[in-house]
Short mmCIF file of C-alpha atoms in Angstrom, two decimals:
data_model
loop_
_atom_site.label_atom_id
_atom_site.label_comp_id
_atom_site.label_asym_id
_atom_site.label_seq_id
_atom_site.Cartn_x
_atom_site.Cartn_y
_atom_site.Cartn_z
CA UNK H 1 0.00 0.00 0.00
CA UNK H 2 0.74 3.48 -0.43
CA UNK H 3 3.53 2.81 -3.20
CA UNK H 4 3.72 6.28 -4.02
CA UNK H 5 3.38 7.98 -7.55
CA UNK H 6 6.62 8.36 -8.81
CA UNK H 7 8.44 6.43 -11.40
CA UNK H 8 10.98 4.06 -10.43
CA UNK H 9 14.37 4.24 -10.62
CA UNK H 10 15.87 1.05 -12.61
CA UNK H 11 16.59 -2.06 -10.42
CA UNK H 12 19.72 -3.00 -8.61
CA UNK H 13 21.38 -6.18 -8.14
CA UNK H 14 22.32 -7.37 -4.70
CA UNK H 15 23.76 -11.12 -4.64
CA UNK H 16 23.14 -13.71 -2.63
CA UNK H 17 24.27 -17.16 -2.04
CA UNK H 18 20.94 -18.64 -3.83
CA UNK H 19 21.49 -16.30 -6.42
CA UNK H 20 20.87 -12.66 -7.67
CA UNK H 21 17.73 -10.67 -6.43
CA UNK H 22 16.63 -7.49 -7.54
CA UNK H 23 15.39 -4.65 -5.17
CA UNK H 24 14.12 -1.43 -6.96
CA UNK H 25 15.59 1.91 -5.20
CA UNK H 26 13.13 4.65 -4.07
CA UNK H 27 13.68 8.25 -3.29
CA UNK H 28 17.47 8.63 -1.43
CA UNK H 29 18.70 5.73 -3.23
CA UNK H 30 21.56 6.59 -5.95
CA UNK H 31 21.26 5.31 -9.00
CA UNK H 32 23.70 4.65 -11.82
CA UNK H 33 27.19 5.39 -11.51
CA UNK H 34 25.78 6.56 -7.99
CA UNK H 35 24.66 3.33 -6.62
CA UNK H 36 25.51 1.37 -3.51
CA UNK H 37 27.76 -1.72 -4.71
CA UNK H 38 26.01 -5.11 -4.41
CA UNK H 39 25.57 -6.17 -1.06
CA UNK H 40 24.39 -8.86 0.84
CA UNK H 41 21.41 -9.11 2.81
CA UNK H 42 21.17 -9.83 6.18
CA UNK H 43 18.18 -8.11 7.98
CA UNK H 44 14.91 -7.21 6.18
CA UNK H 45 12.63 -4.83 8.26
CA UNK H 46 9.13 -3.56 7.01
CA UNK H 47 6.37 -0.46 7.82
CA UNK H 48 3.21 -2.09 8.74
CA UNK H 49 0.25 0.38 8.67
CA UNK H 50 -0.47 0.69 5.20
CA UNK H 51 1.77 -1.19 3.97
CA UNK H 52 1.21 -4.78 4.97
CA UNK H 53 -2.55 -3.72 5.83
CA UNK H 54 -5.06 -1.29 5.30
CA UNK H 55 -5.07 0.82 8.41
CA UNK H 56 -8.67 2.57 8.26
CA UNK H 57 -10.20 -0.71 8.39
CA UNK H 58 -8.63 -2.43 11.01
CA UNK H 59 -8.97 0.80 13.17
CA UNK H 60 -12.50 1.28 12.73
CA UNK H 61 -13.07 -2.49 13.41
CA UNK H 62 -10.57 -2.16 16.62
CA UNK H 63 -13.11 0.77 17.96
CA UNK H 64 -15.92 -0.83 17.24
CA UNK H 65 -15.07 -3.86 19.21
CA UNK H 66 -14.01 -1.48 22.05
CA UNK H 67 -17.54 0.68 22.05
CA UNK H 68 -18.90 -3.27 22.00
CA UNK H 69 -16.95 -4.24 25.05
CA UNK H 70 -18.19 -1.10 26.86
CA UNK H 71 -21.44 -1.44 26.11
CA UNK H 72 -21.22 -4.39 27.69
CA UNK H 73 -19.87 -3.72 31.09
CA UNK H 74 -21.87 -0.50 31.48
CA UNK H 75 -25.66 -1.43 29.78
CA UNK H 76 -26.91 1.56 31.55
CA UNK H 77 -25.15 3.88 30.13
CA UNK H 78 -24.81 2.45 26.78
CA UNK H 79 -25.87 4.52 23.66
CA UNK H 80 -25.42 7.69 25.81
CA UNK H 81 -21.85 7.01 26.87
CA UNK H 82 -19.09 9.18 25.21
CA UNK H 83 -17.59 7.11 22.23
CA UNK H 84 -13.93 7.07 23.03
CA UNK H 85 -12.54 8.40 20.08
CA UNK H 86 -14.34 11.63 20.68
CA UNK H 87 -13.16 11.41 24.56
CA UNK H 88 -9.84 10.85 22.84
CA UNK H 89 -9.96 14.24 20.44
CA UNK H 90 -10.95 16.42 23.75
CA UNK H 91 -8.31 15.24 25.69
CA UNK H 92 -5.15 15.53 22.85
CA UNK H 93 -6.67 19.34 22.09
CA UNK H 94 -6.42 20.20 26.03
CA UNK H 95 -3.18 19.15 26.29
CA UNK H 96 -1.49 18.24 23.51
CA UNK H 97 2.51 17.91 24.85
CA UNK H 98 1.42 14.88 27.20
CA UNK H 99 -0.13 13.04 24.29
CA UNK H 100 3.04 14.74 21.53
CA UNK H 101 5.90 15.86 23.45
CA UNK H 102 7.44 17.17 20.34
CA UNK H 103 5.21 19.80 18.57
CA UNK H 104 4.64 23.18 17.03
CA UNK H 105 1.47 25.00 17.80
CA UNK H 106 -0.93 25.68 14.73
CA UNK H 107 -3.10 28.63 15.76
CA UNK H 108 -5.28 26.53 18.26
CA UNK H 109 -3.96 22.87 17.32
CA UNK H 110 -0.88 21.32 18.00
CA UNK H 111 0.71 19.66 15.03
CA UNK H 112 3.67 16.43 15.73
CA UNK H 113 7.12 17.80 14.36
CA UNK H 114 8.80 14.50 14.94
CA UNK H 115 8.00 12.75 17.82
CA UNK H 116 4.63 10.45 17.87
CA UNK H 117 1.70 10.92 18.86
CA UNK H 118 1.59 8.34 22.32
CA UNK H 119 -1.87 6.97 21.26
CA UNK H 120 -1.59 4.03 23.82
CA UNK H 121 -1.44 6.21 26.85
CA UNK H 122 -4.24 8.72 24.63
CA UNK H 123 -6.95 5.81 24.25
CA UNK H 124 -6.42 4.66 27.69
CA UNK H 125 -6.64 8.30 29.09
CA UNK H 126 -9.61 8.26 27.28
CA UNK H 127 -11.28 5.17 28.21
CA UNK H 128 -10.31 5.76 31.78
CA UNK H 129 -11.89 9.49 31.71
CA UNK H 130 -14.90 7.83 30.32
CA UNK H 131 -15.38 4.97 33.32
CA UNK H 132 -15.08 7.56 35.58
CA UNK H 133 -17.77 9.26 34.63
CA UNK H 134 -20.02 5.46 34.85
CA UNK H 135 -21.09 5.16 38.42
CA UNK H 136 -20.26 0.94 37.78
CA UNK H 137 -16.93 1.47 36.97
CA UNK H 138 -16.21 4.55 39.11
CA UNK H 139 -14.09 2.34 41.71
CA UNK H 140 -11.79 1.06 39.41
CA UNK H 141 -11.51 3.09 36.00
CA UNK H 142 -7.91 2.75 35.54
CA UNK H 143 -8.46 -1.25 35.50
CA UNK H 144 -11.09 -1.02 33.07
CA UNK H 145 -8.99 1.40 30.76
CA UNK H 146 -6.18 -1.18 30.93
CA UNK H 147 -8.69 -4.05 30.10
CA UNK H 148 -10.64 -2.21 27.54
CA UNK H 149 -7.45 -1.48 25.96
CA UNK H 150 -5.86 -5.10 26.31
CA UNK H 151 -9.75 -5.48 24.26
CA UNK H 152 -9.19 -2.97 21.77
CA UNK H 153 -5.31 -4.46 20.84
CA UNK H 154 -7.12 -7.72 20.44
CA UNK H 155 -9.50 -7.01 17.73
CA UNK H 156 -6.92 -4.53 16.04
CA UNK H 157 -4.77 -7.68 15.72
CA UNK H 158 -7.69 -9.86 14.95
CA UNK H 159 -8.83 -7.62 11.98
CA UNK H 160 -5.10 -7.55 9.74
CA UNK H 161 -5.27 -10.62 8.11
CA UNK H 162 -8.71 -9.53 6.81
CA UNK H 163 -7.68 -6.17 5.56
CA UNK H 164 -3.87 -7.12 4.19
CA UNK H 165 -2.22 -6.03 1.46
CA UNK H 166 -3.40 -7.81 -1.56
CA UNK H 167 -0.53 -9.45 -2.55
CA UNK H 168 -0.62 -11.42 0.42
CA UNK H 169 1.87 -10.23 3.30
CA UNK H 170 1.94 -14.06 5.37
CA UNK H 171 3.00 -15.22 1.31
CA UNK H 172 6.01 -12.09 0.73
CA UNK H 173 7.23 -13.21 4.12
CA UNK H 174 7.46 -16.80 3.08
CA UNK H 175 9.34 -15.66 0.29
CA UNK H 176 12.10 -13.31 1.95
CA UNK H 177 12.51 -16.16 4.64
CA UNK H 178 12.76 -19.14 1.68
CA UNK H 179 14.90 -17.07 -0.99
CA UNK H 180 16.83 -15.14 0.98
CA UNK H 181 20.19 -16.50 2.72
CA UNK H 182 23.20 -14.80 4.12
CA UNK H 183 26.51 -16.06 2.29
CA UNK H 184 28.84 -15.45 5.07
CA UNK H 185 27.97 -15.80 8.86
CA UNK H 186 24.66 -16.17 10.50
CA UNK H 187 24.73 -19.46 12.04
CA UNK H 188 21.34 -19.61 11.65
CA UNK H 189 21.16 -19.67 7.78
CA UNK H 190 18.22 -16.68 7.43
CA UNK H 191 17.49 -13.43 6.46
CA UNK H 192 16.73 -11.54 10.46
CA UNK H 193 13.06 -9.92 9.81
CA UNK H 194 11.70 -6.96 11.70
CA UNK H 195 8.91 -4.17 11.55
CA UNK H 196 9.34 -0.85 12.49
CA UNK H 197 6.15 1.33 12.57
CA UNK H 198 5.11 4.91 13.86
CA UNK H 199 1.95 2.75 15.03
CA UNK H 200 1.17 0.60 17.81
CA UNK H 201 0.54 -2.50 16.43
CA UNK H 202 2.95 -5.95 16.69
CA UNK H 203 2.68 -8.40 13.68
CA UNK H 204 3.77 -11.11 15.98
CA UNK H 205 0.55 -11.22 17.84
CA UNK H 206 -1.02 -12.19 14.64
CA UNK H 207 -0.68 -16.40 14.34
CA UNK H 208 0.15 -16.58 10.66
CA UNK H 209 2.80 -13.24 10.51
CA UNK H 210 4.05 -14.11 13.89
CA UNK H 211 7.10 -16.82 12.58
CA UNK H 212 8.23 -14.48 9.73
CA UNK H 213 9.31 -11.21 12.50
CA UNK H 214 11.91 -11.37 14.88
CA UNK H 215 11.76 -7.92 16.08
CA UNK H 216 10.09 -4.81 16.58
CA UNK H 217 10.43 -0.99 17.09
CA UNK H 218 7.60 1.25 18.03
CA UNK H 219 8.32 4.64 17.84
CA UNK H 220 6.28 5.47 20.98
CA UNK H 221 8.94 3.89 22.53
CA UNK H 222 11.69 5.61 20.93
CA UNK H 223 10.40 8.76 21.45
CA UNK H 224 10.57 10.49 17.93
CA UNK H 225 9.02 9.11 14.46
CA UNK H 226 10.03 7.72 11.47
CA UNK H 227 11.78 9.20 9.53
CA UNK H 228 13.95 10.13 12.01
CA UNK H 229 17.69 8.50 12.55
CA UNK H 230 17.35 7.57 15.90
CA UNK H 231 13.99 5.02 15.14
CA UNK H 232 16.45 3.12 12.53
CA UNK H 233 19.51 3.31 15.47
CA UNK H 234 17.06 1.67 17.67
CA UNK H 235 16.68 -0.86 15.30
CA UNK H 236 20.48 -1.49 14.56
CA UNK H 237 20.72 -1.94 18.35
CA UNK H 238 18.20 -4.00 18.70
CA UNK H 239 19.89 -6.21 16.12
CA UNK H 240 23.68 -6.41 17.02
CA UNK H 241 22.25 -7.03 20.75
CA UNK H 242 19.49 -10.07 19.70
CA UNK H 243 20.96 -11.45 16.69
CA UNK H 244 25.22 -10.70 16.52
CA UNK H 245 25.43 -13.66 13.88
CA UNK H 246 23.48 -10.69 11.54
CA UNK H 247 26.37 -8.41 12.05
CA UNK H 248 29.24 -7.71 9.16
CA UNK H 249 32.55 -8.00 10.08
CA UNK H 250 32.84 -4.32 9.32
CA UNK H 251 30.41 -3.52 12.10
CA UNK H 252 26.27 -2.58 11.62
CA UNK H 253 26.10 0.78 9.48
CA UNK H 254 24.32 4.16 11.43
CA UNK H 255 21.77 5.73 10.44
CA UNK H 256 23.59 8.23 8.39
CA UNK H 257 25.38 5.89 6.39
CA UNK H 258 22.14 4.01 5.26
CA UNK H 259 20.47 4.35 1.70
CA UNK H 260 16.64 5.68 1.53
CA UNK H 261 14.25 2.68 0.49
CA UNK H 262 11.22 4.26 -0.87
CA UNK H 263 9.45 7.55 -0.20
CA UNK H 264 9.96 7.94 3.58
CA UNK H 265 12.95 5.41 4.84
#
């Protein structure tokens, strides 16, 4: 999803021990007499959020199931209650640096210059402000908040497989972890898979994407977004602390030294 409109640049070879792939270079990627020499493979990380899936859908399913799951626990109140997304609005325009630490004001909004919007701690805020307002759930509305949320992350990850890409993500995976092998090191003979999303979301609470990722970096818990440096340092750390055999004998590449893969990173 969200390929972008602009034309590609021609492919590049990088070798492998299986053979020659192809990967096709994106904005920030030199081509021609500019490119990066072919190199080999040896971790593979991917956006999630509309790339893998359709975000809107899996959302709006999420919040359903939430407002569901409310209306359950609280019948009393239920069709009068607050939805949470609009409890969620009123409490990111009140105070928008607890919810975006880094931001610029706009006239009367606050806009993220590069670090995320914390929409965990936001939709439990919200949920909990909410429950406290329910004369049920008065005694305990941080619980609820934390179940209701531990609700909403379930039917998020239940609705992916419905709304991914076309192509079929569970099938690409397959392929990267079949086709691609490392030609020197890596005792364990595979390409090291991760994601690395501005969202919330983990791939490997979903059964069938679960095998193909080995790690993950939020950027809530970085503290900045892509396409920031610091996200990708996060997850060269990550990698030369979980998974050395992954590592060239040259040492992982920062941030700055990487090439661009498509429009953002």
């Amino acid at each position: 999803y969200n390929s972008g409109g602009a034309t590609a640049d021609p492919a590049i070879p990088a070798y492998f021990l299986d053979g020659a792939v192809e990967y096709v270079p994106g904005d920030g990627i030199p081509a021609g007499d500019g490119a990066p020499p072919p190199a080999e493979v040896r971790v593979v990380t991917f956006d999630l959020d509309d790339t893998l899936w359709r975000t809107a859908p899996v959302i709006t399913a999420a919040n359903t199931a939430l407002e569901s799951h409310l209306d359950e626990l609280f019948p009393e109140t239920a069709g009068r209650r607050r939805r949470v997304t609009d409890a969620m609005r009123k409490l990111y325009t009140e105070n928008p640096a607890a919810y975006a630490p880094a931001f610029v004001p706009d006239g009367d909004r606050a806009l993220p210059e590069s670090g995320p919007v914390l929409l965990t701690a936001l939709r439990t805020d919200a949920v909990r402000e909410i429950c406290a307002e329910d004369p049920v759930a008065a005694d305990d509305p941080r619980g609820v908040a934390l179940r209701a949320f531990e609700r909403w992350t379930e039917a998020r990850h239940a609705a992916i497989l419905e709304h991914a890409a076309p192509s079929g993500a569970a099938a690409a995976l397959e392929r990267i972890r079949a086709g691609l092998r490392p030609r020197r090191g890596g005792s364990s003979g595979r390409i090291v898979v991760g994601a690395i999303t501005n969202g919330n979301s983990d791939p490997r609470r979903v059964p069938s994407l679960a095998p193909y990722f080995d790690f993950l970096v939020q950027s809530e818990q970085v503290g900045v977004s892509k396409p920031d440096p610091a996200v990708f340092a996060e997850a060269t750390r990550i990698v030369a602390r979980d998974f050395p055999d992954a590592i060239p004998p040259e040492g992982m590449p920062g941030p700055e030294e990487g090439y661009l893969a498509g429009n953002w990173w």
